[in-house]
Coordinates of C-alpha atoms in Angstrom, one line a residue:
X268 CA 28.4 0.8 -37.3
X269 CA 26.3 4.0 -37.2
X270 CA 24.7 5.2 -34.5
X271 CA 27.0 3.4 -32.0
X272 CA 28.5 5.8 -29.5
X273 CA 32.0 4.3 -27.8
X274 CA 32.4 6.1 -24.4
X275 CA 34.7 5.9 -21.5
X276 CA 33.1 5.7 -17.9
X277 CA 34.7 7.0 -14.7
X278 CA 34.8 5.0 -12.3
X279 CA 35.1 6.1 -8.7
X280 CA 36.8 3.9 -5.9
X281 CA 35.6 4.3 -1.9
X282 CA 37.6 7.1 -1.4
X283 CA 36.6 9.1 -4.6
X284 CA 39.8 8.5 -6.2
X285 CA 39.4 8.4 -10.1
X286 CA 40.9 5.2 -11.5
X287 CA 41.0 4.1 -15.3
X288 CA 40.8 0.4 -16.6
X289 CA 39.7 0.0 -20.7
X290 CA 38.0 -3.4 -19.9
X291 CA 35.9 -2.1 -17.3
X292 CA 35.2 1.3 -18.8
X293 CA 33.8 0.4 -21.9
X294 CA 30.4 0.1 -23.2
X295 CA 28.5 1.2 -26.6
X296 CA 25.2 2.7 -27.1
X297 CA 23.8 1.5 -30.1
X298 CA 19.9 3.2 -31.3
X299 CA 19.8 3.9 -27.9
X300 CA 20.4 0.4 -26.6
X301 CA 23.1 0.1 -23.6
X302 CA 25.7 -2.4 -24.1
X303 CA 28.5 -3.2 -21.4
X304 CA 30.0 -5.8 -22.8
X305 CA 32.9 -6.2 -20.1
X306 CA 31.5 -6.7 -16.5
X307 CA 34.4 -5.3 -13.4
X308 CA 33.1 -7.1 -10.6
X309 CA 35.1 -4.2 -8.2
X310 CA 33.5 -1.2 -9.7
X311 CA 31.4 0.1 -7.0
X312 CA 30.2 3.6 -8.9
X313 CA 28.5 3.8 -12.4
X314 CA 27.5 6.7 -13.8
X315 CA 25.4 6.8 -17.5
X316 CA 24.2 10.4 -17.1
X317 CA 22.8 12.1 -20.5
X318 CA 23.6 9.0 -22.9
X319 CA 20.5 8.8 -25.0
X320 CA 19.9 5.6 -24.0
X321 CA 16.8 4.5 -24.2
X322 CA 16.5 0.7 -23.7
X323 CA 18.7 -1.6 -21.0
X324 CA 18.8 -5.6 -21.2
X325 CA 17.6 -7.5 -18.8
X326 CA 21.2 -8.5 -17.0
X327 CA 22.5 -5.9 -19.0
X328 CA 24.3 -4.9 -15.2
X329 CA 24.3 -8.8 -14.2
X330 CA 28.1 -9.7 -12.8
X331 CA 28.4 -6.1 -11.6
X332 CA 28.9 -7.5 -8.0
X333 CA 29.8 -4.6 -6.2
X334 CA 28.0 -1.7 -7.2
X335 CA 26.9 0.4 -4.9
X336 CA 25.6 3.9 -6.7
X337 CA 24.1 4.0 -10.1
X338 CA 22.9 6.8 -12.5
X339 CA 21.0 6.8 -15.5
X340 CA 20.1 10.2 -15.2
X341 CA 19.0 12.7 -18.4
X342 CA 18.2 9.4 -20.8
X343 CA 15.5 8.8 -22.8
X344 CA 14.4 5.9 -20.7
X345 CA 10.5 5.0 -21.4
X346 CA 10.0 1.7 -19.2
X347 CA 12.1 -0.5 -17.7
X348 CA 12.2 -4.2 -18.8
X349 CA 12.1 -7.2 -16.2
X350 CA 15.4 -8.1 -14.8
X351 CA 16.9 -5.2 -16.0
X352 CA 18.5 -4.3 -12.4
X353 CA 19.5 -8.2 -12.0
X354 CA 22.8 -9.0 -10.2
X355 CA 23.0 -5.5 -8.3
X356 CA 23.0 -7.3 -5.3
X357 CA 24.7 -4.5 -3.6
X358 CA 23.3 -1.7 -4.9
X359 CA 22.3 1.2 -2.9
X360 CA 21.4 4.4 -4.7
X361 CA 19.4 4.3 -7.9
X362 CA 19.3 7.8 -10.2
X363 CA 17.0 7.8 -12.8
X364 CA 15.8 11.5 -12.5
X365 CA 15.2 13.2 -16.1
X366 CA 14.4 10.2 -17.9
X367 CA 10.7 9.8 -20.1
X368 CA 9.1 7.0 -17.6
X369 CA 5.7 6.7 -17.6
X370 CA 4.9 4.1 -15.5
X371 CA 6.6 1.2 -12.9
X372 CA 5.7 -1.7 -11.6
X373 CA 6.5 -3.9 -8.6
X374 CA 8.9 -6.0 -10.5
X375 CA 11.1 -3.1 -11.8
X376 CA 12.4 -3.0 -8.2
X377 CA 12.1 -6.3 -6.9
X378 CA 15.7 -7.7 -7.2
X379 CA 17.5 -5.4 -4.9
X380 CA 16.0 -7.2 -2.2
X381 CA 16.0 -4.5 0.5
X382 CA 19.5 -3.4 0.4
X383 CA 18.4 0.2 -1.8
X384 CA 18.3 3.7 0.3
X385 CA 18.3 5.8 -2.1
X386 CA 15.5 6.1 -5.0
X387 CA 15.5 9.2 -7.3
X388 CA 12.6 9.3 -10.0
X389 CA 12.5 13.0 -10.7
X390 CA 11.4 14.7 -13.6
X391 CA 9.8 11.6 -15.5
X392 CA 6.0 11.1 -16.4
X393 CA 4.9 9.2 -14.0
X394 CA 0.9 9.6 -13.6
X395 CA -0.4 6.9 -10.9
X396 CA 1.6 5.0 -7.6
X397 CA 0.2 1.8 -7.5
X398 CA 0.0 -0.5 -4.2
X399 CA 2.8 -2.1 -3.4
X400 CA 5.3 -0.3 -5.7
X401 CA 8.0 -0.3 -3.6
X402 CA 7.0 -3.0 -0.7
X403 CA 10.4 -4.7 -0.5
X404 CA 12.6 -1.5 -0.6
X405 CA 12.6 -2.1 3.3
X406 CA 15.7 -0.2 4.0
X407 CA 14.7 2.8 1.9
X408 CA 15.7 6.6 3.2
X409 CA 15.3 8.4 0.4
X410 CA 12.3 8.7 -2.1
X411 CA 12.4 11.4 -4.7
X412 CA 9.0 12.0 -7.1
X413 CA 9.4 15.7 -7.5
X414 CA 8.1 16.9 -11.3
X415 CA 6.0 14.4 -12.4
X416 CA 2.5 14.4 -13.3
X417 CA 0.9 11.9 -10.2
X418 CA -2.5 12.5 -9.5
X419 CA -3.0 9.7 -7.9
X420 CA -1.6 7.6 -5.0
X421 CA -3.2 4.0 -4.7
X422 CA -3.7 2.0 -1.1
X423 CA -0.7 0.9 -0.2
X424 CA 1.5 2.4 -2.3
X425 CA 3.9 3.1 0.5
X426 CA 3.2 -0.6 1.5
X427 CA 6.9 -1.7 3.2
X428 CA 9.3 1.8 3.4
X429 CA 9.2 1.8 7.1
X430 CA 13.0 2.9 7.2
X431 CA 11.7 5.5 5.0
X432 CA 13.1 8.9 6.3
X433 CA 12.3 11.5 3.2
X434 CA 9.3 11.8 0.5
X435 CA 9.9 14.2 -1.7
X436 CA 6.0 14.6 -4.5
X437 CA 6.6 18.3 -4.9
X438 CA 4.7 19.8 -8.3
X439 CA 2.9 16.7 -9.2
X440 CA -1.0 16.9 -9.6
X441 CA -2.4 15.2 -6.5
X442 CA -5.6 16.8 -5.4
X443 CA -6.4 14.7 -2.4
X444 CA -4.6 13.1 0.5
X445 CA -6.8 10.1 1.3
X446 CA -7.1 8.3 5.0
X447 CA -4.2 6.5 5.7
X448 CA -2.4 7.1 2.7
X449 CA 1.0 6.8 4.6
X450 CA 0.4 4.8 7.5
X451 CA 3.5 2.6 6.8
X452 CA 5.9 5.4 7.2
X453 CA 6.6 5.3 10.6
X454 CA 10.1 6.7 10.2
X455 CA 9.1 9.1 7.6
X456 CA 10.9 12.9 8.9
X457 CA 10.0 15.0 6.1
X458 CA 7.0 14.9 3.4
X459 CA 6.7 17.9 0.9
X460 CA 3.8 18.3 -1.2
X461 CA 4.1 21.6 -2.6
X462 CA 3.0 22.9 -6.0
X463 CA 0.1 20.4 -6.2
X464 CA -3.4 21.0 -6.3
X465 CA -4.1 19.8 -3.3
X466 CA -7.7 20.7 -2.8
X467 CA -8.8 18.2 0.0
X468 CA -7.2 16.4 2.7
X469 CA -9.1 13.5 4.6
X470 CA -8.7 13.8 8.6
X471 CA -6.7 10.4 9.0
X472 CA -4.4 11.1 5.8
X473 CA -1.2 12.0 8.2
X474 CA -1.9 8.8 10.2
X475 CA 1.3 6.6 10.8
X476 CA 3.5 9.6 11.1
X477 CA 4.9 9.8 14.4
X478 CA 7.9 10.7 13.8
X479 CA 7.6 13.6 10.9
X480 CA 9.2 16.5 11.5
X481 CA 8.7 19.0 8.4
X482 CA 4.9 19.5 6.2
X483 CA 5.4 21.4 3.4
X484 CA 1.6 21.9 1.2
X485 CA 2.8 24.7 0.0
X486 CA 1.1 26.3 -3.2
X487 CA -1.2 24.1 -3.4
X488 CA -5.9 24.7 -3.5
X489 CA -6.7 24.5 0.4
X490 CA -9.8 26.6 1.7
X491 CA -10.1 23.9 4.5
X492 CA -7.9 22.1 7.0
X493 CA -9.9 19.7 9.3
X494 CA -9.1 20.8 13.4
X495 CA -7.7 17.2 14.0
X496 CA -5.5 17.2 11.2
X497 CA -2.5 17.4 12.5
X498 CA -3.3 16.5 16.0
X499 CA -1.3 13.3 16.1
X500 CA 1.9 14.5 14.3
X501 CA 3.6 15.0 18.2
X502 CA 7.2 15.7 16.5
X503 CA 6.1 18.3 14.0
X504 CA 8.1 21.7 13.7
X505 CA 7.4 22.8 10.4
X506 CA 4.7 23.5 8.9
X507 CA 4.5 25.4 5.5
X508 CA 1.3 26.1 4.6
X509 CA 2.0 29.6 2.4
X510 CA 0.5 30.0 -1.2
X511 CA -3.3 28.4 -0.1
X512 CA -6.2 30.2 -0.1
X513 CA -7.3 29.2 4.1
X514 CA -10.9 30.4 3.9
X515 CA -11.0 32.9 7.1
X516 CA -15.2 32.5 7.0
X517 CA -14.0 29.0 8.9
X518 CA -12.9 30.4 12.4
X519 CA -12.3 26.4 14.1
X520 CA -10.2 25.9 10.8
X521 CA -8.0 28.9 11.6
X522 CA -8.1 28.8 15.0
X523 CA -6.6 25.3 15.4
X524 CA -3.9 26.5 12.3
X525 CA -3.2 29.6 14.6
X526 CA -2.7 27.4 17.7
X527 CA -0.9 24.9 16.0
X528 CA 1.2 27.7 14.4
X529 CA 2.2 29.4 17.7
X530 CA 3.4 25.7 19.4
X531 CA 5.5 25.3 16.4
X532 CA 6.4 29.1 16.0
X533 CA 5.9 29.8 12.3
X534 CA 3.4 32.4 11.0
X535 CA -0.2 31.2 9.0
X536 CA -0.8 31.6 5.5
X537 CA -0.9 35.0 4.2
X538 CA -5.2 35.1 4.5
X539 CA -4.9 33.7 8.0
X540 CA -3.1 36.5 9.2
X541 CA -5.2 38.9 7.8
X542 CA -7.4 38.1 10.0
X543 CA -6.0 38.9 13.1
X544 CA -4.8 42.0 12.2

């Protein structure tokens, strides 16, 4: 048996109470393959975090009735095979941050059949979102993408997420924000997009977003911000816009930023107020 790791999980109860039970605790992780050969049909928190695991079963979770929360942070998780999340019918918050992903697909999510919130894909490899990713993740609140290496978001990608309430692509390598691009999140409160390379964004990009309430394109390759921009987004208050390069040789670009800046009361970038000084 080399290379098999035996390890005891914690499992947490409603109330955060730590309880112990061998049969539902156990599980081996052989050349990286999870095992979990005992399934506790009560256990409502899992949590996998740095295991070197690198490859999970489909139904490897199957019988695992209740669960609610599941990590699988800091593994060396490549892909995800079909049906590996099958049986989590009440699952709600998915952790896969820190992991070596490279790429999903529609069918990686498609058991939990709206019921997920919570979605945290941080810190993997992930280079394109693909239409229709995540278009039955109806209930979802949370989307984290933060520290991966997207450069490019496909139609539809956000196809679905209209409960979605927080978008999280901060130092990924987007360069443009195309027309329309998220149109379906109607619920959406806060996007950040800082540490990109943003160098372009179309005038319709923020479209759908009536009820956003914080921008963050900070640190990003902006000389240009169209007037109408963000003309539609009526519940805006923050706008964070430090770290561009806002050309001041475009006086309708800056004076719609200043004016929009002084309704929301936060200062312009750095070159903006320059200008008016």
């Amino acid at each position: 048996f080399q290379n098999v790791v035996l390890m005891t999980l914690m499992v947490f109860s409603l109330n955060i109470s730590p309880i112990t039970s061998t049969d539902a605790t156990q599980f081996t992780v052989r050349d990286g393959i999870l095992k979990l050969p005992i399934k506790d049909t009560s256990m409502n928190r899992l949590y996998l975090i740095n295991k070197r695991i690198s490859t999970i079963g489909a139904g490897e979770f199957s019988g695992l009735l209740s669960l609610e929360t599941l990590f699988l942070s800091d593994n060396e998780l490549s892909q995800l095979e079909v049906g590996t999340f099958t049986g989590l019918v009440s699952l709600e918050w998915l952790n896969m941050d820190n992991n070596r992903l490279s790429e999903i697909t529609f069918s990686d999510f498609s058991d939990f059949d709206g019921l997920l919130k919570g979605l945290y894909l941080s810190n993997n490899s992930l280079r394109i979102l693909r239409g229709n990713y995540f278009c039955n993740l109806t209930s979802l609140k949370d989307l984290t993408l933060n520290n991966n290496e997207i450069s490019h978001i496909e139609a539809n990608a956000f196809s679905g997420l209209t409960a979605l309430e927080k978008l999280y692509l901060s130092n990924n390598k987007l360069t443009i924000l195309t027309n329309g691009i998220f149109s379906d999140l109607i619920s959406l409160k806060y996007l950040l997009l800082p540490r990109n390379l943003l160098s372009q964004i179309e005038v319709d990009a923020f479209s759908g977003l009536q009820s956003l309430n914080q921008l963050n394109l900070e640190y990003s390759k902006l000389t240009i911000l169209d007037r109408g921009l963000f003309c539609k987004l009526e519940r805006l208050t923050f706008l964070e816009l430090a770290g561009n390069n806002l050309d001041p040789s475009q006086p309708t670009n800056l004076d719609a930023i200043r004016e929009l800046c002084l309704a929301l009361m936060i200062l312009p970038t750095q070159q903006s107020t320059q200008t008016t000084q």
